[in-house]
Short mmCIF file of N, CA and C in Angstrom, two decimals:
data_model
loop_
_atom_site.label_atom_id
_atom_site.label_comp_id
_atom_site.label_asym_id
_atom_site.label_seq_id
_atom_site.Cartn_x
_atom_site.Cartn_y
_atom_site.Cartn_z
N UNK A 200 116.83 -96.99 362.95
CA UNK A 200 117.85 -97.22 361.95
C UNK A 200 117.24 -97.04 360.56
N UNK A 201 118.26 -96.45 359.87
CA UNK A 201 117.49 -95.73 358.31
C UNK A 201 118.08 -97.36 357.71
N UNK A 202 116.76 -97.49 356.68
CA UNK A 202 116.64 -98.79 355.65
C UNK A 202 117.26 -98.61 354.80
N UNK A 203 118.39 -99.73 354.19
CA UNK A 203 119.31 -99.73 353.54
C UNK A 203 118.52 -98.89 351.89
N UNK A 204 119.11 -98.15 351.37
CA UNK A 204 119.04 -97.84 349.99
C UNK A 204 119.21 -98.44 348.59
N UNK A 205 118.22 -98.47 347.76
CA UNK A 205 118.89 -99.38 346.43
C UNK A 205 118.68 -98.31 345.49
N UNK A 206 118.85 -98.37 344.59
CA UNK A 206 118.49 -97.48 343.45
C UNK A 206 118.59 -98.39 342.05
N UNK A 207 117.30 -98.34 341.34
CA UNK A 207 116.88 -99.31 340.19
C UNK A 207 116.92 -98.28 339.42
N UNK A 208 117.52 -98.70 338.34
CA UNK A 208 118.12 -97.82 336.97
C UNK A 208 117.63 -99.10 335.85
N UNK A 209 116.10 -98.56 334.66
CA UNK A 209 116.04 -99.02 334.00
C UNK A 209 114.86 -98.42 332.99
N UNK A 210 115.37 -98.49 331.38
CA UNK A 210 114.27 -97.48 330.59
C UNK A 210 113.14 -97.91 330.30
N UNK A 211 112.89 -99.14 330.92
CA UNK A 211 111.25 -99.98 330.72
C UNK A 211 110.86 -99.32 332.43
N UNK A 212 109.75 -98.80 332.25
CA UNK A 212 109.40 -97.96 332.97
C UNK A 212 108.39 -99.51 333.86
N UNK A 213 107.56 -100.05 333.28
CA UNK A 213 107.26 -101.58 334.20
C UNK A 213 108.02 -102.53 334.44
N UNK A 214 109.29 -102.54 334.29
CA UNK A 214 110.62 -103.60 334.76
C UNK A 214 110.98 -102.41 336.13
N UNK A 215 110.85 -101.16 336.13
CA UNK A 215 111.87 -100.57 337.62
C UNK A 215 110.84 -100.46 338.41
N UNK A 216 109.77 -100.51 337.95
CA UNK A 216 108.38 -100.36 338.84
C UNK A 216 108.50 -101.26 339.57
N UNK A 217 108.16 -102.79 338.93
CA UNK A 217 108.03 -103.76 339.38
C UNK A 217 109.50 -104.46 340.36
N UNK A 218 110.60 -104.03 339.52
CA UNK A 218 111.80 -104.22 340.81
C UNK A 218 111.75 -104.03 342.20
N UNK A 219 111.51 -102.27 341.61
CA UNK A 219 111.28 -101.36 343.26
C UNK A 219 110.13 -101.45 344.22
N UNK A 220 108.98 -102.37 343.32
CA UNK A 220 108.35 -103.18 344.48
C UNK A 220 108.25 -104.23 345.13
N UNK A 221 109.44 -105.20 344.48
CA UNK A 221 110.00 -106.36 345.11
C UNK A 221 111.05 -106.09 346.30
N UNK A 222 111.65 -105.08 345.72
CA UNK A 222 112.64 -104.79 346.81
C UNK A 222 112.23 -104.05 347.87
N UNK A 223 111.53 -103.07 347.58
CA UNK A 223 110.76 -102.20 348.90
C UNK A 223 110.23 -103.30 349.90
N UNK A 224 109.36 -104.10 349.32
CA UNK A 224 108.86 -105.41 349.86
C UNK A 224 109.44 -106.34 351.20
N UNK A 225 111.08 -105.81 350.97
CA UNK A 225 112.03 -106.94 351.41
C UNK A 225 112.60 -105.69 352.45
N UNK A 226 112.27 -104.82 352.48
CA UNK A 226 112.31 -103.93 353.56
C UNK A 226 113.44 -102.38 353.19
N UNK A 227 113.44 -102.57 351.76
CA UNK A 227 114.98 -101.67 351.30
C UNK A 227 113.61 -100.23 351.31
N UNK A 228 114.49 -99.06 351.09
CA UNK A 228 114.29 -97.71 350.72
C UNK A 228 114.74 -97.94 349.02
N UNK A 229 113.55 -97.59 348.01
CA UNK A 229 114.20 -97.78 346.82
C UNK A 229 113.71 -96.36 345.84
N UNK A 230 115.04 -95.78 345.08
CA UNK A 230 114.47 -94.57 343.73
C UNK A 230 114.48 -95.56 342.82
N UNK A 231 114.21 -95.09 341.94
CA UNK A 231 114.44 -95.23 340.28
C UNK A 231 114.49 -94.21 339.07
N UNK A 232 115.63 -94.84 338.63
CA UNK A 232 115.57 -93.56 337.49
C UNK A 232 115.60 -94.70 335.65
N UNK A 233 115.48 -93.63 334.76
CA UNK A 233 115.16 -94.33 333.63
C UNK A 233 116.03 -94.52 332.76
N UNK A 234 116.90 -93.57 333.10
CA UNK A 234 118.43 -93.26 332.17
C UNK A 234 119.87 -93.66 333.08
N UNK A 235 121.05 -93.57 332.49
CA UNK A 235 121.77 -93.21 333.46
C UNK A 235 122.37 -91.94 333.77
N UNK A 236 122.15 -90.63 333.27
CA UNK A 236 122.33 -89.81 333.68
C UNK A 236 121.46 -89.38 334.97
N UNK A 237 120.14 -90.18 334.81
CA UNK A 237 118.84 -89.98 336.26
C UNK A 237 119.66 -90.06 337.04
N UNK A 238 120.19 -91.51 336.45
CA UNK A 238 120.87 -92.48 338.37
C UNK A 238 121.80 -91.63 338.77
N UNK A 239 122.97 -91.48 337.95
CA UNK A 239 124.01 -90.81 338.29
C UNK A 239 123.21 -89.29 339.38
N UNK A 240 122.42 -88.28 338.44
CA UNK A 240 122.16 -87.06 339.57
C UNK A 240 121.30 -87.95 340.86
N UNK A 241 120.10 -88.82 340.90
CA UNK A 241 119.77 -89.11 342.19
C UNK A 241 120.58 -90.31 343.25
N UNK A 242 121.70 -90.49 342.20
CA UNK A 242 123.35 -90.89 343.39
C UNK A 242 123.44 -90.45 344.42
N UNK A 243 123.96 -89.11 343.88
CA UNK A 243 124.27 -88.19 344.47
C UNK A 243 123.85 -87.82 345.93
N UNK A 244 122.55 -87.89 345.46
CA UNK A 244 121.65 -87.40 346.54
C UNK A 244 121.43 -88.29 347.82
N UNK A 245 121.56 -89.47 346.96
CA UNK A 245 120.47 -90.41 347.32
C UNK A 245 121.06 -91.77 348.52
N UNK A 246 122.56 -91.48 347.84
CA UNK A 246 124.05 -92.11 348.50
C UNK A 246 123.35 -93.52 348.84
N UNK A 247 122.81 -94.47 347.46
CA UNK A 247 122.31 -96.04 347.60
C UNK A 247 123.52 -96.88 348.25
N UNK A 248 122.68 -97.93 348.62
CA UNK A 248 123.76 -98.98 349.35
C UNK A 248 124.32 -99.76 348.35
N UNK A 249 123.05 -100.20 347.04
CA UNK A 249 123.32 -100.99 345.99
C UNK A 249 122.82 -100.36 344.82
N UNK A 250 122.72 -100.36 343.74
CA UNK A 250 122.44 -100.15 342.22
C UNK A 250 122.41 -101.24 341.43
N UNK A 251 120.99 -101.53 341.35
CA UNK A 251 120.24 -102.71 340.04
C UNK A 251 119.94 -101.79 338.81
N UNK A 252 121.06 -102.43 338.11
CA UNK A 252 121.17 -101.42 336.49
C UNK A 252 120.85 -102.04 335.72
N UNK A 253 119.83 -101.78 334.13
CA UNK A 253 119.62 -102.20 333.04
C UNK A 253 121.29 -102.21 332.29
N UNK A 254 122.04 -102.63 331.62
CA UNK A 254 123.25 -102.19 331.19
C UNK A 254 123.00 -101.62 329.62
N UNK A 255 122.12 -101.62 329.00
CA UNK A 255 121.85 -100.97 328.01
C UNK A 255 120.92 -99.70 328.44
N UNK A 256 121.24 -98.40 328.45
CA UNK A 256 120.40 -97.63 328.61
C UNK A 256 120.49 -96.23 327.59
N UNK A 257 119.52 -95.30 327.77
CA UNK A 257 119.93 -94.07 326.82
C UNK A 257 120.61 -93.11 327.51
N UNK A 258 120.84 -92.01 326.89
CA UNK A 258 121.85 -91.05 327.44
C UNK A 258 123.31 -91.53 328.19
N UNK A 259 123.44 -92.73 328.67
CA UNK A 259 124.60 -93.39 329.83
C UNK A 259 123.97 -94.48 329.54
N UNK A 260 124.83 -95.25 329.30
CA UNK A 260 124.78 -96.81 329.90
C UNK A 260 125.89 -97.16 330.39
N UNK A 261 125.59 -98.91 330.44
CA UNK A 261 126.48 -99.51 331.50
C UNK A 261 128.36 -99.63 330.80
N UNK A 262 128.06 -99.51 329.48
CA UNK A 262 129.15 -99.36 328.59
C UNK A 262 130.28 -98.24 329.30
N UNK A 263 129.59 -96.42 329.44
CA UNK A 263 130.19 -95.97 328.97
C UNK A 263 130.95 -95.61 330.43
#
């Protein structure tokens, strides 16, 4: 059975690090991207179960 997916979206590059190794930890499959245009293209791909978002970000945020 494939491990659930998360995807950590955040522009402090040691806050998604450190997420995606708490969560990997706990047994998830985790990306990260830095923007939200990242998250949005490795969505796509990536079809997460959940999304841990910074809500202030560049290019996309949680606003728009």
């Amino acid at each position: 059975m494939d491990k659930p997916r998360v995807l950590i979206v955040d522009d402090q590059q040691a806050a998604r690090e450190g997420v995606s190794e708490i969560i990997s930890a706990w047994g998830y499959q985790t990306m990260v991207a830095a923007d939200g245009l990242e998250a949005v293209e490795i969505a796509s791909d990536f079809h997460p179960f959940a999304v841990i978002s910074d809500i202030l970000l560049p290019r996309l945020d949680g606003f728009g």
